[in-house]
Short mmCIF file of C-alpha atoms in Angstrom, two decimals:
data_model
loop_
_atom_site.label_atom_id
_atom_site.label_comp_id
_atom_site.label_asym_id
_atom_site.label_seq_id
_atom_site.Cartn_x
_atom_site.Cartn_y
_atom_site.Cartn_z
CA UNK A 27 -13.69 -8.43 -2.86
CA UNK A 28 -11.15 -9.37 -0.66
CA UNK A 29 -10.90 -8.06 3.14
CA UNK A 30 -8.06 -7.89 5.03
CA UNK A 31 -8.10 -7.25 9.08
CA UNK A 32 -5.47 -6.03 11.47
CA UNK A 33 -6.92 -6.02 14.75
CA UNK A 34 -4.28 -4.29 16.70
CA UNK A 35 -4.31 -0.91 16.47
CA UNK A 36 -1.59 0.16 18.65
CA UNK A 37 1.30 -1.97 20.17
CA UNK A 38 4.38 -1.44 21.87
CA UNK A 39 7.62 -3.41 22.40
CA UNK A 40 11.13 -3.16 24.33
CA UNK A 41 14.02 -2.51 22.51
CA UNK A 42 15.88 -6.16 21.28
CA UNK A 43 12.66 -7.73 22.04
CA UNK A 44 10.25 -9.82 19.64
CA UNK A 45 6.53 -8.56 18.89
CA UNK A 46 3.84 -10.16 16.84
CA UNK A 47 1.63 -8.11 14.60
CA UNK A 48 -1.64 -9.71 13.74
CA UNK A 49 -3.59 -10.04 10.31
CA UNK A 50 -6.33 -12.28 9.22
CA UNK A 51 -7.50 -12.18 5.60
CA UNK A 52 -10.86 -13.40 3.76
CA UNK A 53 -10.56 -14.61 -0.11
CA UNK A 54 -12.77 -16.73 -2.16
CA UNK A 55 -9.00 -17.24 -4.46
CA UNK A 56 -6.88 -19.79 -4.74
CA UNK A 57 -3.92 -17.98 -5.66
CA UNK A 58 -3.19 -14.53 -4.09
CA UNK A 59 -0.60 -12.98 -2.32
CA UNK A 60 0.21 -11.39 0.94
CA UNK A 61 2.28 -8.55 2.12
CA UNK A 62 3.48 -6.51 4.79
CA UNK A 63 4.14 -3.03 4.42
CA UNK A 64 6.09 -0.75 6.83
CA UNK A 65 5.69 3.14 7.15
CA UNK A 66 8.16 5.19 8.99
CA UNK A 67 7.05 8.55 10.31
CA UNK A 68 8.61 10.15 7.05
CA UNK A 69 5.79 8.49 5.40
CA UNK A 70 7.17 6.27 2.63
CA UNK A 71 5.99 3.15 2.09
CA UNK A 72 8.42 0.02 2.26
CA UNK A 73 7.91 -3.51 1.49
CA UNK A 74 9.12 -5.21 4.46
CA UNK A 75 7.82 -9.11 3.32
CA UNK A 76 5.82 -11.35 1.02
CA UNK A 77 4.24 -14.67 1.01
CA UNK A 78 2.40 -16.63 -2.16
CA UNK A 79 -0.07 -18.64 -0.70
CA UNK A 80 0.73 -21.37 -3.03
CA UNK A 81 3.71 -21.93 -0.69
CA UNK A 82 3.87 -23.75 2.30
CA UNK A 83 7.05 -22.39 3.44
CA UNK A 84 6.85 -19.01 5.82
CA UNK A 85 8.73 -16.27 4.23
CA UNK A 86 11.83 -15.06 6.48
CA UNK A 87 13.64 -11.68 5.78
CA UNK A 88 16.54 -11.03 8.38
CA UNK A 89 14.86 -10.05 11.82
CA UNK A 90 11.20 -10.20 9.87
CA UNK A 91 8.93 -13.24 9.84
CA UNK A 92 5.59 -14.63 8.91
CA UNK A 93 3.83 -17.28 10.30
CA UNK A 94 1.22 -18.04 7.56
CA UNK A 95 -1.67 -20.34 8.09
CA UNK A 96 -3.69 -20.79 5.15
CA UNK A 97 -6.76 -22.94 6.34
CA UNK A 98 -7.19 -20.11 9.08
CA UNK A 99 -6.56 -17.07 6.97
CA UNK A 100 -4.01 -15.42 9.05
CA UNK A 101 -0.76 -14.08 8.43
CA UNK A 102 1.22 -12.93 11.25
CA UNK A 103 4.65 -10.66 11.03
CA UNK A 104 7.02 -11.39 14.03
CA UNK A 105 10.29 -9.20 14.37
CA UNK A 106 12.72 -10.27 16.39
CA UNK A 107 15.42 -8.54 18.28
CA UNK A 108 13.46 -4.99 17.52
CA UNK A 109 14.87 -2.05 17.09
CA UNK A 110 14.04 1.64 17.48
CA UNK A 111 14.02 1.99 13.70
CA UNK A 112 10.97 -0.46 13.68
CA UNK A 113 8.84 2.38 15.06
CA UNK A 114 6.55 2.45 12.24
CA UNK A 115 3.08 2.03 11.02
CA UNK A 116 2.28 -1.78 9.58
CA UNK A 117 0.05 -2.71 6.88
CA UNK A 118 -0.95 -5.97 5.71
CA UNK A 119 -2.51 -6.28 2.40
CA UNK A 120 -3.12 -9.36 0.23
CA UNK A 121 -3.23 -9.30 -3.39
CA UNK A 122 -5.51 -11.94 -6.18
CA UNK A 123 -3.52 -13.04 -9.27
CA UNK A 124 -6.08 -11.97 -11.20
CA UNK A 125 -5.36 -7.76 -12.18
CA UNK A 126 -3.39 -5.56 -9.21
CA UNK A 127 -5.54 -4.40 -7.07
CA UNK A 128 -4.32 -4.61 -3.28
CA UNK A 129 -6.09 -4.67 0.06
CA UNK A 130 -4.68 -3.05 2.92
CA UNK A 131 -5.53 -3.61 6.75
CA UNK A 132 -6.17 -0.81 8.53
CA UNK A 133 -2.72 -0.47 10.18
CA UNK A 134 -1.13 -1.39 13.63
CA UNK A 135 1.06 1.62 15.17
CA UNK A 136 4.43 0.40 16.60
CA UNK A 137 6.53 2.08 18.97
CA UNK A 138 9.75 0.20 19.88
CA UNK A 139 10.47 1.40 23.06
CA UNK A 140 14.39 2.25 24.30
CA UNK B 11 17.47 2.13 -9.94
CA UNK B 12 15.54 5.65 -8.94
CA UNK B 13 12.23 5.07 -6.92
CA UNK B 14 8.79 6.06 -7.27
CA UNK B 15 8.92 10.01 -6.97
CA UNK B 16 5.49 12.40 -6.76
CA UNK B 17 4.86 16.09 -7.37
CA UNK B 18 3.73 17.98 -5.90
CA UNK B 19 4.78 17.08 -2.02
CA UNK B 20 2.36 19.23 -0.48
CA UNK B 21 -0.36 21.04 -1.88
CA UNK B 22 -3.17 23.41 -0.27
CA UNK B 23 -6.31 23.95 -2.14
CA UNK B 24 -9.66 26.02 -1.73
CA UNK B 25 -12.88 24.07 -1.50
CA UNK B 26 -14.52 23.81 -5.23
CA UNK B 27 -10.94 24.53 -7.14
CA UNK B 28 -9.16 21.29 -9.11
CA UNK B 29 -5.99 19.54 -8.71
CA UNK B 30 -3.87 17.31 -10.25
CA UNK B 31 -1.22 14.83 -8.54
CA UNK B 32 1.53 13.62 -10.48
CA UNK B 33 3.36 10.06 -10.36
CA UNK B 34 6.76 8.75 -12.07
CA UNK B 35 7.13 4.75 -11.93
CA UNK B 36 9.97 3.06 -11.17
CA UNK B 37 11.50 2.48 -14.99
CA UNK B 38 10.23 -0.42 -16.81
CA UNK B 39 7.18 -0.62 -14.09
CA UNK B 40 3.62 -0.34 -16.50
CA UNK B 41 1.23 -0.34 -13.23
CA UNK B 42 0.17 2.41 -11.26
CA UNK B 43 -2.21 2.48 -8.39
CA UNK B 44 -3.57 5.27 -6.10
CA UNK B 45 -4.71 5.02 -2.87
CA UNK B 46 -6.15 7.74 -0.78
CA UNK B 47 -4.70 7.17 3.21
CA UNK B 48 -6.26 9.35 5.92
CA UNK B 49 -6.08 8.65 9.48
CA UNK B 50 -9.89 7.46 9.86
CA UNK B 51 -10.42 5.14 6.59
CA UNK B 52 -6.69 3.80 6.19
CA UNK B 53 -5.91 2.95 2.53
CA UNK B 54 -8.48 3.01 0.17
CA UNK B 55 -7.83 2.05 -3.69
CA UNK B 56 -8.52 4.66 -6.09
CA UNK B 57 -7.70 2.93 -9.24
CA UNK B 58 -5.17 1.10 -11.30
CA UNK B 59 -3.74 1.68 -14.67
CA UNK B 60 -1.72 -0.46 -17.10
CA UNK B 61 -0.51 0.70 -20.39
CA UNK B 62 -2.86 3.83 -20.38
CA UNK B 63 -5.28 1.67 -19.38
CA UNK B 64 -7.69 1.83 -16.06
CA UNK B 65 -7.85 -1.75 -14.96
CA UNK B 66 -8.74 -1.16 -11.68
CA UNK B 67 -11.44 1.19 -9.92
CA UNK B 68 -11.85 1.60 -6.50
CA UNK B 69 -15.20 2.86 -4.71
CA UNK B 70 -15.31 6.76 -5.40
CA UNK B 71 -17.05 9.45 -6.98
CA UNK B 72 -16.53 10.08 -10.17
CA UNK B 73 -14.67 13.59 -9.15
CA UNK B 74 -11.90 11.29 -9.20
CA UNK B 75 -10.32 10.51 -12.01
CA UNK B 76 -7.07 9.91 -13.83
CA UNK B 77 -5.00 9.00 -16.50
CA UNK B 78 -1.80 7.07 -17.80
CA UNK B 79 0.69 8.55 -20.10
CA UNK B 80 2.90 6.27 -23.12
CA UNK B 81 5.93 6.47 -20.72
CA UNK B 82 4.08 5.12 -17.99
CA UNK B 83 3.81 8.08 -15.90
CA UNK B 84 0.01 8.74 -14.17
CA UNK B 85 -1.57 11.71 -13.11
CA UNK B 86 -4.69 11.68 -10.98
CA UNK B 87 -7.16 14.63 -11.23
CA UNK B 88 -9.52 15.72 -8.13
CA UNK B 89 -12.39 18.23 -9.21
CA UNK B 90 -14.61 20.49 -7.02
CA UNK B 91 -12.84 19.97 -3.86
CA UNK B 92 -14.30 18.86 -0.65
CA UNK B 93 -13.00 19.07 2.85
CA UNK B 94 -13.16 15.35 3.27
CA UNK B 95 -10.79 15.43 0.10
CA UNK B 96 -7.58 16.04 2.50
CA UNK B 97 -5.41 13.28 2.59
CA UNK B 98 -2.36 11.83 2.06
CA UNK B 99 -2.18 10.56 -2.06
CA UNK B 100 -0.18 7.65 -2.24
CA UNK B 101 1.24 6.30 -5.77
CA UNK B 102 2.28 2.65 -6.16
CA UNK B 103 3.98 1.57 -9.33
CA UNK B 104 4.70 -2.95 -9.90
CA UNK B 105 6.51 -4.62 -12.61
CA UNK B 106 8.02 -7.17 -10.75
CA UNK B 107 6.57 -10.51 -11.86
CA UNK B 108 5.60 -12.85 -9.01
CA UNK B 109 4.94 -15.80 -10.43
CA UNK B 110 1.39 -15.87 -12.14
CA UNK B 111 1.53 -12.59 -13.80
CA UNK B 112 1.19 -10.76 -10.09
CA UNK B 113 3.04 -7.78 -8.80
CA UNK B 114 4.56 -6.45 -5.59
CA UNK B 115 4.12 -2.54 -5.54
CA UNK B 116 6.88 0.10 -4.57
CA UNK B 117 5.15 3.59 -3.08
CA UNK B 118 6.15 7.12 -3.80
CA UNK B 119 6.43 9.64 -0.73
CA UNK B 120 2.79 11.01 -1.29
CA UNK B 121 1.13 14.54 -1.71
CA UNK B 122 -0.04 15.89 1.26
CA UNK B 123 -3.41 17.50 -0.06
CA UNK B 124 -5.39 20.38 2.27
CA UNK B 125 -8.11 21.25 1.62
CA UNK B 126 -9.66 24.10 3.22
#
């Protein structure tokens, strides 16, 4: 089974700043996947970003970043310029390529703060 | 393209008594997972089905269970209800191919299950 740590429960950030959310992963695979999740107070779940680990290239989606580094097992989500509709629960989860069964970190609270 | 809706929203249920939770996919999407998320485990996978089949199974009892219709729509059935049973039900549906056959999952709003 695959195990997937966030080890930031709570963090905060100023408006238009950048913040860093943590994850570190364990896998015996050679091929999985990793994702970060977002969910707003209204409670629906949104993909926010996705990395294969078969590439070496960090995924970038408009302010939203990874910094992936395989050998170390971590996968990091930076958003820059942050805004107050960031204020959101993350998840990171990481996927096999074997069947569909995700594992989710245990969540880091953000509060962008005005 | 409509998303991944649930029924009910909320539910409130009496300890012992049933329920069943009710997921539509995304069209064309042939996965659906459940998770279980409460404030002091997280997510935790309930199970996985593809094409009316459970792929995936997730640690709990076996009061769990659920099921996967022809048109790809899932229900999940809870019997003799416990207090601990009160959570939020998430439903995931994937169809998206990734590259080696693997899927990103989309999330319905969730049933709010209380149990009391």
């Amino acid at each position: 089974a695959q195990t997937v740590t966030q080890s930031q429960p709570e963090m905060s950030v100023q408006e238009a700043e950048t913040v860093t959310l943590s994850c570190t992963y364990d896998t015996s695979e050679n091929n999985y996947y990793l994702f970060w999740y977002k969910q707003p107070p209204s409670r629906q779940m949104i993909l926010v970003i996705r990395q294969e680990a078969y590439k070496q290239q960090n995924a970038t989606e408009n302010r939203f970043s990874v910094n992936f580094q395989k050998a170390a097992k971590s996968f990091s989500l930076k958003i820059s310029d942050s805004q107050l509709g960031d204020t959101a629960m993350y998840f990171c989860a990481s996927m096999t390529g074997v069947g569909n069964q995700f594992y989710f970190g245990t969540g880091t609270s953000l509060t962008v703060i005005p | 393209k409509a998303g991944v809706t649930q029924t009910p929203r909320y539910l409130i249920k009496t300890r012992g008594q049933q329920v069943t939770l009710s997921c539509s996919p995304i069209s064309g999407h042939r996965s659906v997972s459940w998770y279980q998320q409460t404030p002091g485990q997280g997510l935790q996978f309930l199970f996985e089905y593809f094409s009316e089949t459970q792929r995936n199974k997730g640690n709990f009892p076996g009061r769990f269970s659920g099921r996967q219709f022809s048109n790809s729509r899932s229900e999940m059935n809870v019997s003799t209800l416990e207090l601990g049973d009160s959570a939020l039900y998430l439903c995931a549906s994937s169809g998206t191919p990734l590259g080696s056959g693997s899927y990103e999952q989309y999330f319905g709003p969730g049933t709010r299950l209380t149990v009391t």
